[in-house]
Amino acid sequence: MKTIPTILLAGLALASYPNQTPAALPYPIVDTGQARCYDSRSEIAPPKPGQPFYGQDAQFQAHPPSYTTSADGLTVRDNVTGLTWQRSPDLDANGILNRADKLTLSQAQALPAKLNAAKFGGFEDWRLPTIKEQYSLFDARGTDPSGPSSPDTSGLTPFIDTKFFKFAYGNTSTGERVIDSQYASSTKYVGKGARGFDKLFGVNFADGRIKGYDLFMPGGGVEKTFFVLCVRGNSSYGKNEFQDNRDGTITDRATSLIWSKGDSGQGLDWQGALAWAQRKNAEKFLGHDDWRLPSIKELQSIVDYARSPDTTGSAAISPLFDCTKFTNEASQVDYPCYWSATTHGGFMGGGAAMYVAFGRAAGWMSPRGLRGGPPGAGAQETGEYRFVDVHGAGAQRSDPKSGDPGMFPHGRGPQGDVIRIYNHVRLVRGGGTTKRTETTTWVPAATPAQAPREGMFPGNPGAGAFRPTPSPVVTALDLNGDGIIDAGELAKASVSLKKLDANTDGKLTSDELHPPRLGSPDAPGGLRPGAGRPQ
């Protein structure tokens, strides 16, 4: 069992947070921080009302993030939510975050009692956070590293503010993946995983997702471990106070957000979802013309984690809401994923947007994946893929903003996340939201050699300004350079990919498939030793 080192217990005094006042609302939704606008592929100038892509996350704001670090450096107060957090999950206080600092669920559940006994930071009311408390720390300016695998994280930005919180990506030299920076919450999924294990919801601050994680690693012999940040204060945070207004709207008095009781009734791509909100405003839907697509944090706030299709026969939302039913890919009655207005910035740019699964967060698990390994990991796949609730109702993931779902017959990623692209919409208004003005300072995106270097180095949260080098695979297949790989280009894939075989040995190796990250000596405009990289 992990213990709290004596170095953290010495000289603890009551943390000092001068000039702070309690939040006016019991459950204020902290802004995502996203301040850049995107179309279905990349960054654009902020659209105006009536234009395509108007109404996205970056064009609205409410409750901007605000933190204060305690005088002793051990804790961070969120001035918006009234929650106080451990600043770092560094259990052994050696200044390095690695797998030695990660805990199993039972160890995580025991940690608050240890902190309280030690009066950590001067307090004795620490607890393991709920998934809604934990998600309050989510910062949507991060960079999703999913895609070509590389241990280089210098061009990435985490989905948490590292000016205040300590963070580390997974260490590939010890067998972890770069994205292995999952944080434990106290919220267990009410259902079971495909392998029969219990699942725990947690935020992954490396790749910008909420998932229900199996509590045992593939194979079942080893418990999964997580980073842990305990929390205290504002015990009302994350608790909804819904009121049916009997006019087609529902108010959450805890957040002051006003929601449409019904949804779009049909799936739309992301551009279509934004356009649908504009159209409803033009119609003065339910008597109002200030509806919008919710931010991802607003959307997640209405999840009811006590519900799921397999346990309550319902969507993961209060029964006050109407939720469209549909028949899923496995011929089950299911409930939709709902688009947010928040782009999921990633290694390949701004072509994905975040959603919350109010039904099954499904995946096509391969036979090998179900046995205990990722699809295709050194073995030929045989047998049928199985459609399963891989991450749990209430998960937050992302979809391509546009395209053909048929291009993903077995989903995407190691758990075969189902890709639907045409997701539903639930509109929101209120919540103290105002239109953001600073997006008007946008300038056209720089070429890779001229790209801003914000957020490129560990410890610098940046502002999502990372501009990745395009994948050589995409460049080779995209013969007309339009950013879309169509059926005709796929038919020529075998010829196109031969262009990447630099040494003509008939194979494509890692150095031929993986582009150098911006900031590496081999990248266009990259930094070379002595040319400005922090030492």
PDB file of N, CA and C in Angstrom, residues 67 109 122 172 177 299 319 354 373 401 451 454:
ATOM      1  N   TYR A  67      -7.501  30.021 -10.694  1.00  0.00           N
ATOM      2  CA  TYR A  67      -6.927  29.185  -9.649  1.00  0.00           C
ATOM      3  C   TYR A  67      -5.984  30.000  -8.771  1.00  0.00           C
ATOM      4  N   GLN A 109      -9.126   4.865  -2.859  1.00  0.00           N
ATOM      5  CA  GLN A 109     -10.193   5.071  -1.879  1.00  0.00           C
ATOM      6  C   GLN A 109      -9.646   5.258  -0.468  1.00  0.00           C
ATOM      7  N   GLY A 122      -3.295  21.486   5.779  1.00  0.00           N
ATOM      8  CA  GLY A 122      -4.036  22.129   6.856  1.00  0.00           C
ATOM      9  C   GLY A 122      -5.490  21.729   6.923  1.00  0.00           C
ATOM     10  N   THR A 172       6.785   5.765 -22.103  1.00  0.00           N
ATOM     11  CA  THR A 172       6.856   4.644 -23.029  1.00  0.00           C
ATOM     12  C   THR A 172       8.046   3.733 -22.759  1.00  0.00           C
ATOM     13  N   ARG A 177       1.811   3.785 -22.533  1.00  0.00           N
ATOM     14  CA  ARG A 177       1.541   4.588 -23.713  1.00  0.00           C
ATOM     15  C   ARG A 177       1.614   6.069 -23.329  1.00  0.00           C
ATOM     16  N   LEU A 299     -22.408  20.151 -21.435  1.00  0.00           N
ATOM     17  CA  LEU A 299     -23.110  18.928 -21.818  1.00  0.00           C
ATOM     18  C   LEU A 299     -22.900  17.815 -20.798  1.00  0.00           C
ATOM     19  N   PRO A 319     -34.958  11.511 -16.195  1.00  0.00           N
ATOM     20  CA  PRO A 319     -36.154  11.203 -16.981  1.00  0.00           C
ATOM     21  C   PRO A 319     -36.998  12.432 -17.301  1.00  0.00           C
ATOM     22  N   MET A 354     -15.911  17.051 -29.764  1.00  0.00           N
ATOM     23  CA  MET A 354     -16.215  16.225 -28.603  1.00  0.00           C
ATOM     24  C   MET A 354     -17.711  15.958 -28.487  1.00  0.00           C
ATOM     25  N   GLY A 373      -5.712  -8.120 -25.493  1.00  0.00           N
ATOM     26  CA  GLY A 373      -4.691  -7.402 -26.241  1.00  0.00           C
ATOM     27  C   GLY A 373      -5.326  -6.506 -27.265  1.00  0.00           C
ATOM     28  N   LYS A 401     -15.656  15.420 -37.548  1.00  0.00           N
ATOM     29  CA  LYS A 401     -16.746  16.375 -37.720  1.00  0.00           C
ATOM     30  C   LYS A 401     -17.563  16.108 -38.981  1.00  0.00           C
ATOM     31  N   ALA A 451       5.180  28.379 -37.455  1.00  0.00           N
ATOM     32  CA  ALA A 451       4.129  28.141 -36.465  1.00  0.00           C
ATOM     33  C   ALA A 451       4.526  28.656 -35.094  1.00  0.00           C
ATOM     34  N   GLU A 454       3.954  28.206 -28.797  1.00  0.00           N
ATOM     35  CA  GLU A 454       3.260  28.070 -27.524  1.00  0.00           C
ATOM     36  C   GLU A 454       2.925  26.611 -27.263  1.00  0.00           C
TER      37      GLU A 454
END
